[in-house]
């Protein structure tokens, strides 16, 4: 369906609406059981002959009225869309108001027939709901009709699917993505014959996979995965570190569709470090990382690959103090419209420090106007800070997972939101971790209106594969998933969010095998 509204969010800021041409057939939708008929609707008017020798006129039509409606499925048991089909007479349109307060105009399929959808994105709103359907013509509103429905999604944070073990050997999942058809793809590493190899594995929405769903990337090269992004057309962009005759360099490839051979897009320069990919709506893909400069420091590095063009390399050095005073080491990046945002750690002597320390930095680069802006976290109670992962919410604000620590650096991780001016707008603690490697490893913003964070375990549960969700303005997580099997190490390292808020996580499972979890969102 094309007319849709995002509702059922944990706060009031995450609902959006959209309308467009519908692809559904309301006649088909309204056939069969489940139709609700509205009684007392206006009957069609009859013609009245005013004059036997001149024109015959028709009485004005009655008020607009909803005649029948059908909501499918009801109840809805998994993240997805409830189809709304309405028939109305004497109506130019039908408005649907949800109990979140959001209003959507249903699409007209043909005169008298209208359809739309309710996007159900999270089980946080499980229970009965009512949509209000109001027919209208010109400036006249007809009687509003109540259309009840029920949301019965899995409990948020519950385990829908879990897999780890000796299925392809030891290894781990480094990145994940969702294909347009809803299949989930993981990029990971495994160890055939004791050698490090990169793989892609495709799973259906139930988690199942078969022999044709496992592909080895660069089967003749030692390889370590970096990141994966999926295009709107289903193309997969894969970044890995590959070992060649001239050493280890990052490599970017495009796989147009599952089962097709990868196409080489670019190869990193010697000693460059790539850490993440970001995809622009135009189809451009940015490789983000850092590279050594002639002045012996590290500068932020970006290689942008636009469709059918060679890569463009950009490096950025912080203007704080003097040129090449700091080491700027990127940890993650994301596109926000035309602006590429990179986050990481800026290492050096900040302010009046006599000791070199890390500080969190945000670098934004607008490729259209070539504008560069830096934000560096000030000193606080702790002497050091850094950013480890970033995404953007639906308002274009940066959501950053990072840490603060003293010089010994047992990190206390946190989640921050920066407004569009680069000012810190909100912050909450994610807890204390043994090392930065146990802290935030991935971050994804859900259309349900909350941030999902993948980490290692918390104090008292250090070995757990842990994924939590945080809504804006709420200090505590709105849900938590933690899984461990025995007293062996587990780590959540990668996340992917489906178009209806489905939550997928990957990482390291018991005894050092790749692990994948499908989690109620």
Short mmCIF file of C-alpha atoms in Angstrom, two decimals:
data_model
loop_
_atom_site.label_atom_id
_atom_site.label_comp_id
_atom_site.label_asym_id
_atom_site.label_seq_id
_atom_site.Cartn_x
_atom_site.Cartn_y
_atom_site.Cartn_z
CA UNK A 1 0.00 0.00 0.00
CA UNK A 2 1.14 3.50 -0.63
CA UNK A 3 -0.66 5.59 1.94
CA UNK A 4 0.96 4.88 5.26
CA UNK A 5 1.61 6.19 8.70
CA UNK A 6 4.24 5.19 11.19
CA UNK A 7 2.64 4.88 14.56
CA UNK A 8 3.15 2.78 17.64
CA UNK A 9 6.37 4.52 18.68
CA UNK A 10 7.75 4.76 22.24
CA UNK A 11 7.60 8.57 22.20
CA UNK A 12 5.63 11.21 20.36
CA UNK A 13 8.37 12.29 17.99
CA UNK A 14 8.80 9.25 15.78
CA UNK A 15 5.54 9.07 13.81
CA UNK A 16 5.57 10.14 10.19
CA UNK A 17 3.03 10.02 7.43
CA UNK A 18 3.22 9.56 3.71
CA UNK A 19 0.80 9.24 0.86
CA UNK A 20 1.06 8.16 -2.72
CA UNK A 21 -0.45 6.08 -5.45
CA UNK A 22 -1.74 2.74 -4.24
CA UNK A 23 -0.92 -0.57 -5.76
CA UNK A 24 -3.61 -2.52 -3.95
CA UNK A 25 -6.98 -3.74 -5.20
CA UNK A 26 -9.57 -2.70 -2.67
CA UNK A 27 -12.24 -4.86 -4.28
CA UNK A 28 -10.11 -7.92 -3.58
CA UNK A 29 -9.26 -6.70 -0.09
CA UNK A 30 -12.89 -6.27 0.83
CA UNK A 31 -14.03 -9.64 -0.46
CA UNK A 32 -14.57 -12.47 1.95
CA UNK A 33 -14.99 -12.34 5.72
CA UNK A 34 -13.94 -9.66 8.14
CA UNK A 35 -15.81 -6.80 6.49
CA UNK A 36 -17.54 -4.46 8.90
CA UNK A 37 -20.66 -2.73 7.57
CA UNK A 38 -21.65 0.65 8.94
CA UNK A 39 -25.39 0.85 9.59
CA UNK A 40 -27.45 3.98 9.16
CA UNK A 41 -25.49 5.11 6.10
CA UNK A 42 -27.22 7.49 3.71
CA UNK A 43 -29.25 5.91 0.91
CA UNK A 44 -28.70 7.11 -2.64
CA UNK A 45 -30.93 10.04 -3.64
CA UNK A 46 -33.59 9.82 -6.35
CA UNK A 47 -34.13 12.11 -9.31
CA UNK A 48 -36.89 14.70 -8.97
CA UNK A 49 -38.53 16.00 -12.14
CA UNK A 50 -39.06 19.76 -11.79
CA UNK A 51 -40.46 20.50 -15.21
CA UNK A 52 -41.89 18.25 -17.91
CA UNK A 53 -40.73 20.61 -20.62
CA UNK A 54 -37.15 21.41 -19.57
CA UNK A 55 -34.09 20.03 -17.75
CA UNK A 56 -34.27 17.25 -15.15
CA UNK A 57 -32.17 18.02 -12.04
CA UNK A 58 -30.95 15.77 -9.23
CA UNK A 59 -31.30 16.36 -5.51
CA UNK A 60 -28.01 17.21 -3.73
CA UNK A 61 -26.14 14.05 -2.67
CA UNK A 62 -26.49 12.97 0.94
CA UNK A 63 -23.70 13.47 3.46
CA UNK A 64 -20.50 11.48 2.91
CA UNK A 65 -20.66 8.15 4.73
CA UNK A 66 -18.44 5.12 5.37
CA UNK A 67 -20.31 2.02 4.25
CA UNK A 68 -17.82 -0.80 4.93
CA UNK A 69 -14.24 -1.24 6.10
CA UNK A 70 -11.77 -4.07 6.58
CA UNK A 71 -8.42 -4.15 8.45
CA UNK A 72 -6.11 -7.04 7.59
CA UNK A 73 -4.49 -8.81 9.44
CA UNK A 74 -6.28 -8.36 12.73
CA UNK A 75 -4.65 -9.08 15.06
CA UNK A 76 -1.22 -8.46 13.55
CA UNK A 77 1.41 -10.84 14.98
CA UNK A 78 4.66 -9.63 13.37
CA UNK A 79 6.17 -6.29 12.39
CA UNK A 80 4.53 -5.15 9.18
CA UNK A 81 1.54 -3.33 7.75
CA UNK A 82 -2.16 -3.56 8.48
CA UNK A 83 -4.06 -3.01 5.24
CA UNK A 84 -7.02 -0.65 5.58
CA UNK A 85 -9.77 -0.93 2.94
CA UNK A 86 -12.81 1.38 3.02
CA UNK A 87 -15.88 1.89 0.86
CA UNK A 88 -17.73 5.19 1.21
CA UNK A 89 -20.51 6.95 -0.65
CA UNK A 90 -20.82 10.62 -1.56
CA UNK A 91 -17.16 11.03 -0.48
CA UNK A 92 -14.16 12.61 -2.16
CA UNK A 93 -11.84 11.15 0.46
CA UNK A 94 -11.46 9.40 3.80
CA UNK A 95 -9.20 10.54 6.65
CA UNK A 96 -7.80 8.01 9.09
CA UNK A 97 -6.73 9.17 12.55
CA UNK A 98 -4.77 6.80 14.77
CA UNK A 99 -4.68 6.82 18.53
CA UNK A 100 -1.14 8.20 18.32
CA UNK A 101 -2.73 11.41 16.99
CA UNK A 102 -1.33 10.97 13.49
CA UNK A 103 -3.68 11.56 10.57
CA UNK A 104 -3.41 10.10 7.09
CA UNK A 105 -5.45 10.60 3.96
CA UNK A 106 -6.37 7.27 2.39
CA UNK A 107 -5.71 6.86 -1.31
CA UNK A 108 -8.67 6.71 -3.71
CA UNK A 109 -8.57 3.56 -5.84
CA UNK A 110 -11.73 4.45 -7.71
CA UNK A 111 -14.73 6.57 -6.76
CA UNK A 112 -16.06 5.26 -3.47
CA UNK A 113 -13.13 2.92 -2.77
CA UNK A 114 -10.14 3.93 -0.60
CA UNK A 115 -7.15 2.17 0.91
CA UNK A 116 -4.05 2.69 3.03
CA UNK A 117 -1.99 1.00 5.71
CA UNK A 118 -0.99 1.22 9.34
CA UNK A 119 2.71 0.45 9.80
CA UNK A 120 3.20 -1.57 12.97
CA UNK A 121 6.80 -1.11 14.05
CA UNK A 122 7.13 -2.24 17.65
CA UNK A 123 5.58 -4.51 20.25
CA UNK A 124 5.87 -1.69 22.78
CA UNK A 125 2.29 -0.82 21.80
CA UNK A 126 0.80 -4.32 21.93
CA UNK A 127 -2.90 -4.30 22.71
CA UNK A 128 -6.19 -2.95 21.32
CA UNK A 129 -6.26 0.18 19.16
CA UNK A 130 -8.88 2.16 17.27
CA UNK A 131 -8.53 3.98 13.96
CA UNK A 132 -11.06 6.74 13.29
CA UNK A 133 -12.35 6.90 9.70
CA UNK A 134 -13.92 10.18 8.59
CA UNK A 135 -15.36 10.52 5.06
CA UNK A 136 -15.39 13.99 3.50
CA UNK A 137 -16.59 15.89 0.45
CA UNK A 138 -15.47 19.46 -0.20
CA UNK A 139 -15.71 21.08 3.24
CA UNK A 140 -18.29 18.64 4.57
CA UNK A 141 -17.27 15.86 6.97
CA UNK A 142 -19.41 12.80 7.38
CA UNK A 143 -19.90 10.77 10.52
CA UNK A 144 -16.66 9.35 11.99
CA UNK A 145 -16.58 5.56 12.28
CA UNK A 146 -14.42 3.59 14.71
CA UNK A 147 -12.29 0.79 13.21
CA UNK A 148 -10.79 -1.38 15.99
CA UNK A 149 -7.68 -3.52 15.57
CA UNK A 150 -5.16 -5.31 17.77
CA UNK A 151 -1.35 -5.37 17.85
CA UNK A 152 0.08 -8.67 19.12
CA UNK A 153 3.79 -8.56 18.19
CA UNK A 154 6.43 -10.59 20.06
CA UNK A 155 7.45 -9.03 23.35
CA UNK A 156 10.18 -6.41 22.73
CA UNK A 157 13.58 -7.85 23.60
CA UNK A 158 12.38 -11.44 23.29
CA UNK A 159 14.31 -14.03 21.28
CA UNK A 160 12.69 -14.94 18.01
CA UNK A 161 15.64 -16.84 16.56
CA UNK A 162 19.16 -17.67 17.75
CA UNK A 163 21.91 -19.57 15.98
CA UNK A 164 25.50 -20.26 16.88
CA UNK A 165 27.70 -23.31 16.81
CA UNK A 166 29.98 -25.33 14.56
CA UNK A 167 28.01 -24.90 11.32
CA UNK A 168 30.73 -23.24 9.20
CA UNK A 169 33.54 -23.33 11.74
CA UNK A 170 34.85 -20.69 14.08
CA UNK A 171 34.47 -17.01 13.30
CA UNK A 172 32.19 -14.04 13.89
CA UNK A 173 29.66 -11.75 12.23
CA UNK A 174 31.01 -8.25 11.53
CA UNK A 175 28.14 -6.52 9.69
CA UNK A 176 24.55 -7.12 8.61
CA UNK A 177 22.04 -5.77 6.11
CA UNK A 178 18.47 -6.34 4.92
CA UNK A 179 17.65 -6.97 1.26
CA UNK A 180 14.56 -5.33 -0.30
CA UNK A 181 12.64 -8.63 -0.21
CA UNK A 182 13.28 -8.90 3.55
CA UNK A 183 16.09 -11.48 3.54
CA UNK A 184 18.90 -10.80 6.01
CA UNK A 185 22.56 -10.82 4.91
CA UNK A 186 25.53 -11.17 7.23
CA UNK A 187 29.18 -10.42 6.49
CA UNK A 188 31.60 -12.36 8.62
CA UNK A 189 34.83 -14.25 8.90
CA UNK A 190 35.42 -17.97 9.28
CA UNK A 191 38.46 -20.25 9.35
CA UNK A 192 38.46 -23.04 6.75
CA UNK A 193 41.69 -25.03 6.99
CA UNK A 194 42.88 -22.59 9.65
CA UNK A 195 42.98 -19.62 7.24
CA UNK A 196 40.94 -16.45 7.64
CA UNK A 197 38.26 -16.04 4.96
CA UNK A 198 35.33 -13.63 4.54
CA UNK A 199 31.83 -14.88 3.84
CA UNK A 200 28.34 -13.63 3.05
CA UNK A 201 25.36 -15.60 4.32
CA UNK A 202 21.73 -14.98 3.39
CA UNK A 203 18.83 -15.92 5.66
CA UNK A 204 15.09 -15.68 5.22
CA UNK A 205 12.89 -13.83 7.69
CA UNK A 206 12.69 -16.96 9.80
CA UNK A 207 16.48 -17.33 10.02
CA UNK A 208 16.78 -20.37 7.74
CA UNK A 209 19.55 -20.71 5.16
CA UNK A 210 20.75 -23.40 2.76
CA UNK A 211 23.87 -24.34 0.75
CA UNK A 212 23.19 -21.65 -1.88
CA UNK A 213 23.00 -19.01 0.84
CA UNK A 214 26.68 -19.14 1.83
CA UNK A 215 29.30 -17.45 -0.35
CA UNK A 216 33.03 -17.09 0.26
CA UNK A 217 34.47 -13.73 -0.75
CA UNK A 218 38.01 -13.80 -2.17
CA UNK A 219 38.38 -17.56 -1.57
CA UNK A 220 42.11 -17.46 -2.36
CA UNK A 221 43.01 -14.53 -0.06
CA UNK A 222 43.29 -14.11 3.67
CA UNK A 223 40.52 -11.71 4.50
CA UNK A 224 38.92 -9.84 7.42
CA UNK A 225 35.48 -8.18 7.12
CA UNK A 226 34.96 -4.44 7.65
CA UNK A 227 31.42 -3.43 6.74
CA UNK A 228 28.40 -4.06 4.51
CA UNK A 229 25.69 -1.73 3.15
CA UNK A 230 22.72 -2.63 0.93
CA UNK A 231 21.39 -0.40 -1.84
CA UNK A 232 17.72 0.27 -2.57
CA UNK A 233 17.99 -2.06 -5.55
CA UNK A 234 19.43 -4.88 -3.44
CA UNK A 235 23.05 -4.39 -4.50
CA UNK A 236 25.50 -5.26 -1.71
CA UNK A 237 28.62 -3.16 -1.11
CA UNK A 238 31.23 -5.08 0.85
CA UNK A 239 34.42 -3.70 2.42
CA UNK A 240 37.08 -6.12 3.65
CA UNK A 241 40.78 -6.15 4.44
CA UNK A 242 42.46 -8.45 1.91
CA UNK A 243 45.99 -9.78 1.94
CA UNK A 244 47.90 -9.51 -1.33
CA UNK A 245 51.49 -9.60 -2.51
CA UNK A 246 51.94 -6.01 -1.31
CA UNK A 247 50.47 -6.58 2.13
CA UNK A 248 47.03 -5.98 3.63
CA UNK A 249 44.82 -3.29 2.08
CA UNK A 250 41.14 -2.53 2.27
CA UNK A 251 39.04 -3.47 -0.73
CA UNK A 252 35.56 -2.34 -1.76
CA UNK A 253 33.38 -4.50 -4.00
CA UNK A 254 29.85 -4.30 -5.36
CA UNK A 255 27.70 -7.44 -5.69
CA UNK A 256 24.72 -6.46 -7.88
CA UNK A 257 22.50 -9.31 -6.67
CA UNK A 258 22.78 -12.52 -4.70
CA UNK A 259 24.75 -15.15 -6.59
CA UNK A 260 26.49 -12.67 -8.89
CA UNK A 261 30.24 -12.11 -8.88
CA UNK A 262 31.67 -9.10 -7.04
CA UNK A 263 32.83 -6.09 -9.06
CA UNK A 264 35.97 -4.31 -7.88
CA UNK A 265 35.32 -0.66 -6.98
CA UNK A 266 38.48 0.37 -5.19
CA UNK A 267 41.58 -0.63 -3.26
CA UNK A 268 43.02 1.27 -0.33
CA UNK A 269 46.48 2.79 -0.23
CA UNK A 270 49.19 1.26 1.90
CA UNK A 271 48.70 1.88 5.64
CA UNK A 272 45.18 3.30 5.19
CA UNK A 273 42.68 2.01 7.74
CA UNK A 274 39.04 1.58 6.68
CA UNK A 275 36.48 1.13 9.45
CA UNK A 276 32.98 1.70 8.01
CA UNK A 277 30.80 2.30 4.96
CA UNK A 278 28.07 4.90 4.45
CA UNK A 279 25.59 4.96 1.58
CA UNK A 280 24.06 8.11 0.04
CA UNK A 281 20.57 8.11 -1.46
CA UNK A 282 22.13 8.82 -4.87
CA UNK A 283 23.86 5.44 -4.76
CA UNK A 284 27.27 6.80 -3.76
CA UNK A 285 29.17 4.82 -1.14
CA UNK A 286 31.79 6.28 1.20
CA UNK A 287 34.64 4.29 2.73
CA UNK A 288 35.50 5.97 6.03
CA UNK A 289 38.68 5.59 8.04
CA UNK A 290 42.02 7.28 8.61
CA UNK A 291 45.43 7.43 6.98
CA UNK A 292 48.95 8.47 7.97
CA UNK A 293 50.09 11.93 6.91
CA UNK A 294 53.63 13.03 5.94
CA UNK A 295 53.79 14.70 9.36
CA UNK A 296 53.58 11.31 11.13
CA UNK A 297 50.04 11.80 12.49
CA UNK A 298 46.77 10.18 11.34
CA UNK A 299 44.20 12.22 9.42
CA UNK A 300 40.56 11.38 8.81
CA UNK A 301 40.20 9.73 5.39
CA UNK A 302 37.16 9.29 3.13
CA UNK A 303 37.01 7.63 -0.29
CA UNK A 304 33.70 8.36 -2.05
CA UNK A 305 32.59 6.09 -4.90
CA UNK A 306 29.83 7.58 -7.04
CA UNK A 307 28.00 5.44 -9.60
CA UNK A 308 30.15 4.86 -12.72
CA UNK A 309 32.95 7.15 -11.46
CA UNK A 310 36.35 6.42 -9.90
CA UNK A 311 36.74 6.97 -6.18
CA UNK A 312 37.47 10.46 -4.83
CA UNK A 313 39.84 10.57 -1.86
CA UNK A 314 39.50 13.27 0.81
CA UNK A 315 41.53 13.77 3.98
CA UNK A 316 40.74 16.10 6.85
CA UNK A 317 42.98 17.47 9.58
CA UNK A 318 41.56 19.17 12.66
CA UNK A 319 42.06 22.96 12.77
CA UNK A 320 42.33 22.87 16.58
CA UNK A 321 45.67 24.29 17.80
CA UNK A 322 47.92 23.80 14.77
CA UNK A 323 48.06 21.57 11.71
CA UNK A 324 48.72 17.89 12.38
CA UNK A 325 48.75 18.40 16.14
CA UNK A 326 46.30 15.54 16.67
CA UNK A 327 45.71 12.00 15.46
CA UNK A 328 42.12 11.82 14.15
CA UNK A 329 40.97 8.21 14.01
CA UNK A 330 37.53 7.57 12.58
CA UNK A 331 35.39 4.78 14.07
CA UNK A 332 32.11 5.10 12.12
CA UNK A 333 30.24 7.30 9.63
CA UNK A 334 26.75 7.98 8.26
CA UNK A 335 25.14 10.12 5.58
CA UNK A 336 22.53 12.66 6.70
CA UNK A 337 21.03 13.96 3.45
CA UNK A 338 24.07 15.36 1.58
CA UNK A 339 26.24 15.62 4.69
CA UNK A 340 28.65 12.86 5.64
CA UNK A 341 29.22 12.66 9.40
CA UNK A 342 32.27 10.86 10.79
CA UNK A 343 32.90 10.17 14.47
CA UNK A 344 35.86 8.86 16.40
CA UNK A 345 38.73 9.72 18.69
CA UNK A 346 41.08 12.72 18.46
CA UNK A 347 44.33 11.87 20.23
CA UNK A 348 46.81 14.47 21.41
CA UNK A 349 47.42 17.24 23.96
CA UNK A 350 44.09 19.02 24.32
CA UNK A 351 43.81 22.47 25.88
CA UNK A 352 46.44 22.89 28.57
CA UNK A 353 47.07 19.13 28.89
CA UNK A 354 50.67 18.03 29.13
CA UNK A 355 49.62 14.45 28.41
CA UNK A 356 48.14 13.13 25.19
CA UNK A 357 44.57 11.88 25.55
CA UNK A 358 41.59 10.86 23.42
CA UNK A 359 38.57 13.13 22.94
CA UNK A 360 35.37 12.39 21.05
CA UNK A 361 35.11 14.16 17.72
CA UNK A 362 32.41 14.66 15.09
CA UNK A 363 33.34 15.77 11.60
CA UNK A 364 30.63 16.80 9.14
CA UNK A 365 31.31 17.31 5.45
CA UNK A 366 28.70 18.70 3.07
CA UNK A 367 29.76 17.54 -0.36
CA UNK A 368 27.45 19.96 -2.17
CA UNK A 369 28.90 23.15 -0.69
CA UNK A 370 32.25 21.68 0.42
CA UNK A 371 31.62 22.77 4.00
CA UNK A 372 33.61 21.11 6.83
CA UNK A 373 32.80 21.43 10.53
CA UNK A 374 34.43 19.86 13.58
CA UNK A 375 32.96 19.22 17.03
CA UNK A 376 35.31 18.08 19.80
CA UNK A 377 33.93 17.04 23.19
CA UNK A 378 35.18 19.25 26.02
CA UNK A 379 36.87 17.88 29.10
CA UNK A 380 34.46 16.70 31.77
CA UNK A 381 34.65 14.73 34.98
CA UNK A 382 36.62 12.10 33.07
CA UNK A 383 39.84 12.91 31.22
CA UNK A 384 39.14 10.98 28.00
CA UNK A 385 36.26 10.28 25.63
CA UNK A 386 35.58 8.80 22.22
CA UNK A 387 32.87 7.87 19.75
CA UNK A 388 32.47 4.27 18.56
CA UNK A 389 29.28 4.23 16.45
CA UNK A 390 26.88 6.69 14.83
CA UNK A 391 23.52 6.80 13.07
CA UNK A 392 20.90 9.48 12.38
CA UNK A 393 17.30 9.72 13.56
CA UNK A 394 14.40 10.69 11.29
CA UNK A 395 14.94 14.37 12.12
CA UNK A 396 18.53 14.31 10.88
CA UNK A 397 20.08 14.47 14.34
CA UNK A 398 23.21 12.44 15.03
CA UNK A 399 22.90 9.59 17.52
CA UNK A 400 26.35 8.67 18.85
CA UNK A 401 27.44 5.76 21.04
CA UNK A 402 30.71 6.45 22.81
CA UNK A 403 32.51 6.39 26.13
CA UNK A 404 34.29 8.44 28.78
CA UNK A 405 37.11 7.26 31.02
CA UNK A 406 40.08 8.34 33.10
CA UNK A 407 43.65 7.77 31.97
CA UNK A 408 43.52 4.10 33.00
CA UNK A 409 40.38 3.92 30.81
CA UNK A 410 37.83 1.52 32.18
CA UNK A 411 35.17 3.01 29.93
CA UNK A 412 31.71 4.15 30.95
CA UNK A 413 29.77 4.05 27.73
CA UNK A 414 27.02 6.48 26.82
CA UNK A 415 24.47 7.32 24.16
CA UNK A 416 24.23 10.90 22.93
CA UNK A 417 22.05 12.88 20.55
CA UNK A 418 23.49 15.98 18.86
CA UNK A 419 21.15 18.49 17.27
CA UNK A 420 21.58 19.79 13.73
CA UNK A 421 23.81 22.62 15.04
CA UNK A 422 26.21 20.10 16.58
CA UNK A 423 25.16 20.80 20.19
CA UNK A 424 24.68 17.97 22.66
CA UNK A 425 20.92 17.64 23.18
CA UNK A 426 20.61 14.45 25.26
CA UNK A 427 22.79 11.83 26.92
CA UNK A 428 22.32 8.64 28.92
CA UNK A 429 24.69 6.03 30.35
CA UNK A 430 25.10 2.60 28.81
CA UNK A 431 27.06 1.27 31.79
CA UNK A 432 30.66 0.40 32.57
CA UNK A 433 32.61 -2.16 30.52
CA UNK A 434 35.94 -3.93 31.10
CA UNK A 435 37.46 -2.44 27.92
CA UNK A 436 36.36 -0.38 24.93
CA UNK A 437 36.08 -3.62 22.94
CA UNK A 438 33.17 -4.67 25.18
CA UNK A 439 31.41 -1.32 24.79
CA UNK A 440 29.21 -0.18 21.88
CA UNK A 441 30.12 -2.03 18.71
CA UNK A 442 27.21 -1.01 16.51
CA UNK A 443 24.30 1.41 16.60
CA UNK A 444 21.17 1.59 14.46
CA UNK A 445 18.19 3.93 14.55
CA UNK A 446 14.85 2.15 14.27
CA UNK A 447 11.81 3.59 12.44
CA UNK A 448 9.99 2.71 15.68
CA UNK A 449 11.67 5.77 17.20
CA UNK A 450 14.49 4.40 19.30
CA UNK A 451 18.21 3.61 19.05
CA UNK A 452 19.38 -0.01 19.15
CA UNK A 453 22.87 -0.59 20.59
CA UNK A 454 24.99 -3.77 20.36
CA UNK A 455 27.56 -4.36 23.13
CA UNK A 456 29.21 -7.01 25.20
CA UNK A 457 27.85 -7.90 28.62
CA UNK A 458 27.27 -5.64 31.60
CA UNK A 459 28.71 -5.92 35.09
CA UNK A 460 27.66 -9.24 36.57
CA UNK A 461 26.78 -10.57 33.14
CA UNK A 462 30.01 -9.77 31.29
CA UNK A 463 29.92 -12.71 28.89
CA UNK A 464 26.46 -11.98 27.44
CA UNK A 465 25.55 -11.08 23.86
CA UNK A 466 23.70 -7.85 24.67
CA UNK A 467 21.38 -5.66 22.57
CA UNK A 468 19.36 -2.79 24.06
CA UNK A 469 16.96 -0.15 22.80
CA UNK A 470 16.81 3.43 24.06
CA UNK A 471 14.07 5.96 23.30
CA UNK A 472 14.76 9.68 23.35
CA UNK A 473 14.26 11.37 26.73
CA UNK A 474 14.19 7.98 28.52
CA UNK A 475 17.15 7.09 30.74
CA UNK A 476 16.52 3.36 31.03
CA UNK A 477 16.34 1.01 28.02
CA UNK A 478 12.86 0.35 26.66
CA UNK A 479 13.88 -3.28 26.11
CA UNK A 480 16.94 -5.52 26.58
CA UNK A 481 18.06 -8.76 24.95
CA UNK A 482 20.89 -10.74 26.60
CA UNK A 483 21.98 -14.24 25.64
CA UNK A 484 24.82 -16.44 26.89
CA UNK A 485 25.44 -20.17 26.93
CA UNK A 486 27.68 -21.15 29.81
CA UNK A 487 30.53 -19.02 31.08
CA UNK A 488 32.11 -18.38 27.67
CA UNK A 489 32.48 -15.11 25.82
CA UNK A 490 29.66 -13.71 23.71
CA UNK A 491 29.70 -10.35 21.93
CA UNK A 492 27.08 -8.50 19.89
CA UNK A 493 29.01 -6.80 17.08
CA UNK A 494 26.57 -5.95 14.30
CA UNK A 495 22.98 -4.76 13.80
CA UNK A 496 20.46 -4.43 11.00
CA UNK A 497 16.95 -2.96 11.17
CA UNK A 498 14.19 -3.98 8.77
CA UNK A 499 11.84 -1.54 7.09
CA UNK A 500 9.16 -2.23 9.72
CA UNK A 501 11.50 -2.08 12.71
CA UNK A 502 12.59 -5.75 12.73
CA UNK A 503 15.79 -6.15 14.78
CA UNK A 504 18.63 -8.42 13.66
CA UNK A 505 21.95 -8.79 15.48
CA UNK A 506 25.15 -10.70 14.86
CA UNK A 507 28.48 -11.28 16.53
CA UNK A 508 30.39 -13.89 18.45
CA UNK A 509 28.70 -16.86 20.12
CA UNK A 510 29.67 -19.65 22.47
CA UNK A 511 33.09 -21.18 21.84
CA UNK A 512 34.01 -18.67 19.17
CA UNK A 513 31.39 -19.32 16.46
CA UNK A 514 29.40 -16.78 14.44
CA UNK A 515 26.14 -15.88 16.19
CA UNK A 516 22.91 -14.41 14.81
CA UNK A 517 19.82 -13.30 16.74
CA UNK A 518 16.39 -12.16 15.59
CA UNK A 519 14.94 -10.00 18.36
CA UNK A 520 11.45 -8.71 19.08
CA UNK A 521 11.56 -4.95 18.53
#
